[in-house]
Amino acid sequence: MNRIVKKTQLSENVFRMTINAPQIAEKREAGQFVVIMTEEKGERIPLTIVDSDRDEGTVTIIFQVVGKTTMCLAAMKKGEDLFAVLGPLGMPTEMEDFGTSVVVGGGVGIGVAYPIIKALKEAGNKVIAIIGARTKDILILEDEIREVCDRLIVSTDDGSYGVHGFVTDVLKDLIDSGETINRAFAIGPVPMMKFLCEVTRPYNIKTIVSLNPIMVDATGMCGACRVSVGGKTKFACVDGPEFNGHDVDFNLLMNRLRMYNVEEEEARKGCKCHE
Amino acid sequence: MSKKEKIPRQMMPEQDPKVRSTNFDEVPLGYTEEQAVLEAKRCIQCKKPTCVTGCPVDVDIPGFIKLIAERNFTGAARRIKGTNSLPAICGRVCPQESQCEELCILGKKGEPVAIGRLERFAADYERNADAVQVPDIPASSGKKVAVVGSGPAGLTIAGDLVKFGHKVTIFEGLHKSGGVLIYGIPEFRLPKDIVDAEISYLEKMGVEVVTNVVIGRGKTVDDLLDEGFDAVFLGVGAGAPVFMNIPGENLSGIYSANEYLTRSNLMKAYRFPEYDTPIARGKNVAVLGAGNVTMDSARTALRLGADNVTVVYRRTEVEMPARAEEVHHAKEEGVQFKLLTNPVEYIGDENGWVKGMKCIQMKLGEPDDSGRRRPVPIEGSEFVIDVDMVVVAIGTNANPVIPVTTPGLETNRWGYIVVDEETGKTSREGIYAGGDIVTGSATVILAMGAAKKTARAINEYLK
Ligand SMILES: Cc1cc2nc3c(=O)[nH]c(=O)nc-3n(C[C@H](O)[C@H](O)[C@H](O)COP(=O)(O)OP(=O)(O)OC[C@H]3O[C@@H](n4cnc5c(N)ncnc54)[C@H](O)[C@@H]3O)c2cc1C
Ligand SMILES: Cc1cc2nc3c(=O)[nH]c(=O)nc-3n(C[C@H](O)[C@H](O)[C@H](O)COP(=O)(O)OP(=O)(O)OC[C@H]3O[C@@H](n4cnc5c(N)ncnc54)[C@H](O)[C@@H]3O)c2cc1C
Ligand code: SF4
Ligand code: SF4
Ligand code: FES
């Protein structure tokens, strides 16, 4: 039923997959995600819906191989079926014409940023996208994003492509250049989001982040995904995954993401998908 | 007659506590045929059986017990199924001591008939003998009903509605059907094969089960009505976890019971790494609360290798809501109890993992709304318990997904759906509800009882 209809490798560890899921394609909005299981004994993992096609009845995901489940997913081929796909989940991105919006995506977070950029543009915003990666070879979606934004700035940590530096520096330079920014979005690894929020905080630019805590059911039933926002506990799967970054307790999120490091390593070693 | 009464209540053989606290196999092993017949012979076949008035679904108790005494075990199972479609489950998890067995006449002077154990025996016998028969389904009424949620309420109503000739589709949010029976109650108390068997029985009767669809996210209840379902039944349970909102509650190592049990039962984390989902294996575990959920979590923690598992409860043993049998089993297995104790704060280590739980001593004061004496803190009595894992099992709330996305659906101030008690009718035409989403967290058999009434009401509505 949830057949993989297309699979491409975007960089060494990042893949794009298009999956047959007509009911999800029909209803999804930017900012929402799916939960997938590759097989019955597998884990339920959340992945952002990067794009959808209502006519074809498909959704697209982009994922980075980090552990057992994503390894197994990467080993699956076009024509194979996923064991389970559930969605759309989470609250859609709060969307309106804010004026000028800046979306910063780092690493595989560029995939998560793409639907937001697209939706902001459709809502009438002037959209400036800043995308960054450690090095040129692992930068993804440059062409796709260039097509749907007003201005694109690319950076690499090692200077192998685009601006030499971190996305935080690029954002700071952009703000200092006098560009009025009405809304910012920061999506990527947790430390990156944390530092981006520190860049925008002094300027009072509301900055939305997309949080990626560990989830189990992703329907509000278990509380695994709890995050602290403005001192209040929220369930990222139903209250989020997007929150006002200036209120988020990033250290808590980082601690909770490490909860199963030992077990994840064990699972990875036991993975037989590539044999 | 006098000879009959001399037969003692038959004990059910159980796994030895030392052995069973290290495995997830079922604890009680079931009656042998001889034991079942002996136990059945204890029933004096009352003309006005009081036991039946204690059963929320009116099982013909003397009737099925007589059939067991006559060694017609399959017949007994079918007799029960006349009113209770899930006897193998109810025989295991019903709180019989406060329902049917409490009112058994023999209980007045001695021990009541072991109705639950006999019910379980008959149902297991039928299933193991492959004697389960799919009933004849009447000609199609041409009507379609959508059932949201596949817990005991949803499964029961689905079975009843197909027997009335309606087409039924169950929508379940998780990847596996059964509700709390699958994700909450552990294998050692309710083997999942039994739940799976019940679901495949429904499928054989023609019920369609669609998993991985959360109604209200994507497709809404109104979409179902627009798509041509003539009625919708909401059996979505009371799924949202309650936390205490005390400092440090988000530290790593602190679980809601829902998360802990879902990882272990639904995702089979107790079989990690054969299954991919991990679960923390705490050495010093505290479990908060005192209901069935608390006992299930505590006994799961023991089986996952904890050295110390302590139930921490703010009242005393008398007020504990868990079934007596569950508390007894937990104690036998080595679960400790710290009563009149309430956590006030958690202490974390440098990695944000819980290492201590600060508690305060309580005493019982005046009775509260529920009639139970209210626990009040004793000032200055704080102390710290060393823990590396905590399971918060202090109750659940209504999950807001359905009410929020179904305009005009009336809920009470706790978020539970308001229905007419006799029919399960909600404030919206064609929408019915039953089970925990109406009553708050209750029991399997009450959810089934509500579903049965509502099935009849929906059948009337569709005529
Ligand atoms: C709302 C949301 C959207 C996401 N979108 C994307 C996306 O579009 N692309 C992408 O590559 N990644 C995304 N992620 C992260 C992705 O879910 C994890 O990388 C994935 O679960 C890792 O699973 P694994 O078994 O391969 O690795 P594991 O070995 O299990 O874990 C590796 C890392 O992933 C984290 N993780 C493990 N299990 C989960 C889980 N069940 N839920 C969340 N995080 C987990 C761990 O903290 C660890 O840091 C998203 C996460 C969330 C919550
Ligand atoms: C750990 C534990 C132990 C228990 N022990 C006992 C016991 O020993 N004896 C006893 O009698 N009772 C016990 N109970 C209580 C009993 O299990 C419940 O009262 C009963 O399961 C309620 O049935 P239900 O059908 O209303 O809901 P549930 O069993 O909660 O099922 C609801 C189902 O609906 C699904 N759902 C929710 N929202 C949606 C949606 N929007 N779309 C699609 N699907 C949805 C859920 O995933 C779930 O599968 C226990 C409960 C727990 C948690
Ligand atoms: S269904 Fe429950 S209450 Fe009714 S007879 Fe069976 S065990 Fe007793
Ligand atoms: S009350 Fe007890 S003895 Fe009488 S019929 Fe019921 S089970 Fe039998
Ligand atoms: S993942 Fe279970 S509540 Fe969010």
mmCIF file of C-alpha atoms and ligand atoms in Angstrom, chain B residues 93-95 148-154 171-174 179-180 183-185 189 213-215 235-238 261 292-293 296 323 401-402 434-436 442-445 447, ligand 2:
data_model
loop_
_atom_site.group_PDB
_atom_site.id
_atom_site.type_symbol
_atom_site.label_atom_id
_atom_site.label_comp_id
_atom_site.label_asym_id
_atom_site.label_seq_id
_atom_site.Cartn_x
_atom_site.Cartn_y
_atom_site.Cartn_z
ATOM 1 C CA VAL B 93 -8.792 -8.745 33.362
ATOM 2 C CA CYS B 94 -12.268 -8.115 34.789
ATOM 3 C CA PRO B 95 -12.197 -6.976 38.406
ATOM 4 C CA VAL B 148 -12.998 5.058 15.552
ATOM 5 C CA GLY B 149 -10.625 3.236 17.912
ATOM 6 C CA SER B 150 -10.076 -0.500 18.275
ATOM 7 C CA GLY B 151 -10.091 -0.914 22.070
ATOM 8 C CA PRO B 152 -12.657 -3.084 23.832
ATOM 9 C CA ALA B 153 -15.436 -0.571 23.067
ATOM 10 C CA GLY B 154 -14.663 -0.429 19.349
ATOM 11 C CA PHE B 171 -10.172 3.129 12.031
ATOM 12 C CA GLU B 172 -7.221 2.749 14.393
ATOM 13 C CA GLY B 173 -4.477 5.334 14.857
ATOM 14 C CA LEU B 174 -1.719 2.926 15.826
ATOM 15 C CA GLY B 179 -6.298 -0.340 22.168
ATOM 16 C CA VAL B 180 -5.137 -0.698 25.753
ATOM 17 C CA TYR B 183 -0.418 -1.208 24.046
ATOM 18 C CA GLY B 184 -1.189 -1.039 27.781
ATOM 19 C CA ILE B 185 -1.844 -4.351 29.500
ATOM 20 C CA ARG B 189 -1.342 -10.551 32.196
ATOM 21 C CA VAL B 213 -5.315 6.433 10.495
ATOM 22 C CA VAL B 214 -5.778 9.019 13.250
ATOM 23 C CA ILE B 215 -9.220 10.492 12.764
ATOM 24 C CA GLY B 235 -14.263 4.595 21.076
ATOM 25 C CA VAL B 236 -11.023 6.501 21.306
ATOM 26 C CA GLY B 237 -10.209 5.854 24.961
ATOM 27 C CA ALA B 238 -8.668 8.178 27.510
ATOM 28 C CA LEU B 261 4.021 0.383 28.569
ATOM 29 C CA ASN B 292 -3.694 -1.361 37.610
ATOM 30 C CA VAL B 293 -1.475 0.744 35.404
ATOM 31 C CA ASP B 296 1.640 -3.270 35.369
ATOM 32 C CA ARG B 323 -7.332 -4.977 41.591
ATOM 33 C CA VAL B 401 -7.894 15.383 18.879
ATOM 34 C CA ILE B 402 -11.485 14.322 18.132
ATOM 35 C CA GLY B 434 -18.610 4.949 24.500
ATOM 36 C CA GLY B 435 -15.866 3.567 26.716
ATOM 37 C CA ASP B 436 -13.123 5.539 28.411
ATOM 38 C CA ALA B 442 -12.553 2.718 33.678
ATOM 39 C CA THR B 443 -12.621 -0.985 32.831
ATOM 40 C CA VAL B 444 -12.689 -3.258 29.829
ATOM 41 C CA ILE B 445 -16.097 -4.652 30.691
ATOM 42 C CA ALA B 447 -16.395 -0.102 27.843
HETATM 43 C C1 LIG C 2 -1.997 -0.439 31.820
HETATM 44 C C2 LIG C 2 -3.478 -0.593 31.945
HETATM 45 C C3 LIG C 2 -3.994 -1.679 32.662
HETATM 46 C C4 LIG C 2 -5.369 -1.860 32.771
HETATM 47 N N1 LIG C 2 -5.842 -2.947 33.434
HETATM 48 C C5 LIG C 2 -7.169 -3.203 33.446
HETATM 49 C C6 LIG C 2 -7.674 -4.397 34.037
HETATM 50 O O1 LIG C 2 -6.949 -5.213 34.590
HETATM 51 N N2 LIG C 2 -9.008 -4.624 33.994
HETATM 52 C C7 LIG C 2 -9.856 -3.753 33.382
HETATM 53 O O2 LIG C 2 -11.056 -4.024 33.309
HETATM 54 N N3 LIG C 2 -9.406 -2.585 32.845
HETATM 55 C C8 LIG C 2 -8.073 -2.300 32.855
HETATM 56 N N4 LIG C 2 -7.617 -1.133 32.296
HETATM 57 C C9 LIG C 2 -8.579 -0.177 31.726
HETATM 58 C C10 LIG C 2 -9.101 -0.632 30.372
HETATM 59 O O3 LIG C 2 -8.057 -1.117 29.595
HETATM 60 C C11 LIG C 2 -9.814 0.502 29.657
HETATM 61 O O4 LIG C 2 -10.858 0.950 30.482
HETATM 62 C C12 LIG C 2 -10.377 0.060 28.321
HETATM 63 O O5 LIG C 2 -9.363 -0.399 27.480
HETATM 64 C C13 LIG C 2 -11.126 1.192 27.634
HETATM 65 O O6 LIG C 2 -11.524 0.778 26.361
HETATM 66 P P1 LIG C 2 -11.823 1.776 25.170
HETATM 67 O O7 LIG C 2 -12.256 0.912 24.038
HETATM 68 O O8 LIG C 2 -12.727 2.834 25.639
HETATM 69 O O9 LIG C 2 -10.455 2.516 24.846
HETATM 70 P P2 LIG C 2 -8.949 2.047 24.566
HETATM 71 O O10 LIG C 2 -8.680 0.668 24.984
HETATM 72 O O11 LIG C 2 -8.124 3.116 25.154
HETATM 73 O O12 LIG C 2 -8.818 2.103 22.984
HETATM 74 C C14 LIG C 2 -8.905 3.297 22.262
HETATM 75 C C15 LIG C 2 -8.252 3.109 20.912
HETATM 76 O O13 LIG C 2 -8.564 4.225 20.088
HETATM 77 C C16 LIG C 2 -7.420 4.613 19.373
HETATM 78 N N5 LIG C 2 -7.579 6.029 19.030
HETATM 79 C C17 LIG C 2 -7.541 7.080 19.868
HETATM 80 N N6 LIG C 2 -7.749 8.223 19.204
HETATM 81 C C18 LIG C 2 -7.928 7.886 17.910
HETATM 82 C C19 LIG C 2 -8.202 8.640 16.724
HETATM 83 N N7 LIG C 2 -8.329 9.957 16.776
HETATM 84 N N8 LIG C 2 -8.298 7.970 15.554
HETATM 85 C C20 LIG C 2 -8.152 6.612 15.506
HETATM 86 N N9 LIG C 2 -7.907 5.859 16.602
HETATM 87 C C21 LIG C 2 -7.812 6.493 17.788
HETATM 88 C C22 LIG C 2 -6.291 4.345 20.311
HETATM 89 O O14 LIG C 2 -5.065 4.207 19.621
HETATM 90 C C23 LIG C 2 -6.744 3.037 20.961
HETATM 91 O O15 LIG C 2 -6.306 1.941 20.223
HETATM 92 C C24 LIG C 2 -6.252 -0.914 32.188
HETATM 93 C C25 LIG C 2 -5.739 0.188 31.506
HETATM 94 C C26 LIG C 2 -4.369 0.360 31.378
HETATM 95 C C27 LIG C 2 -3.832 1.549 30.634
#
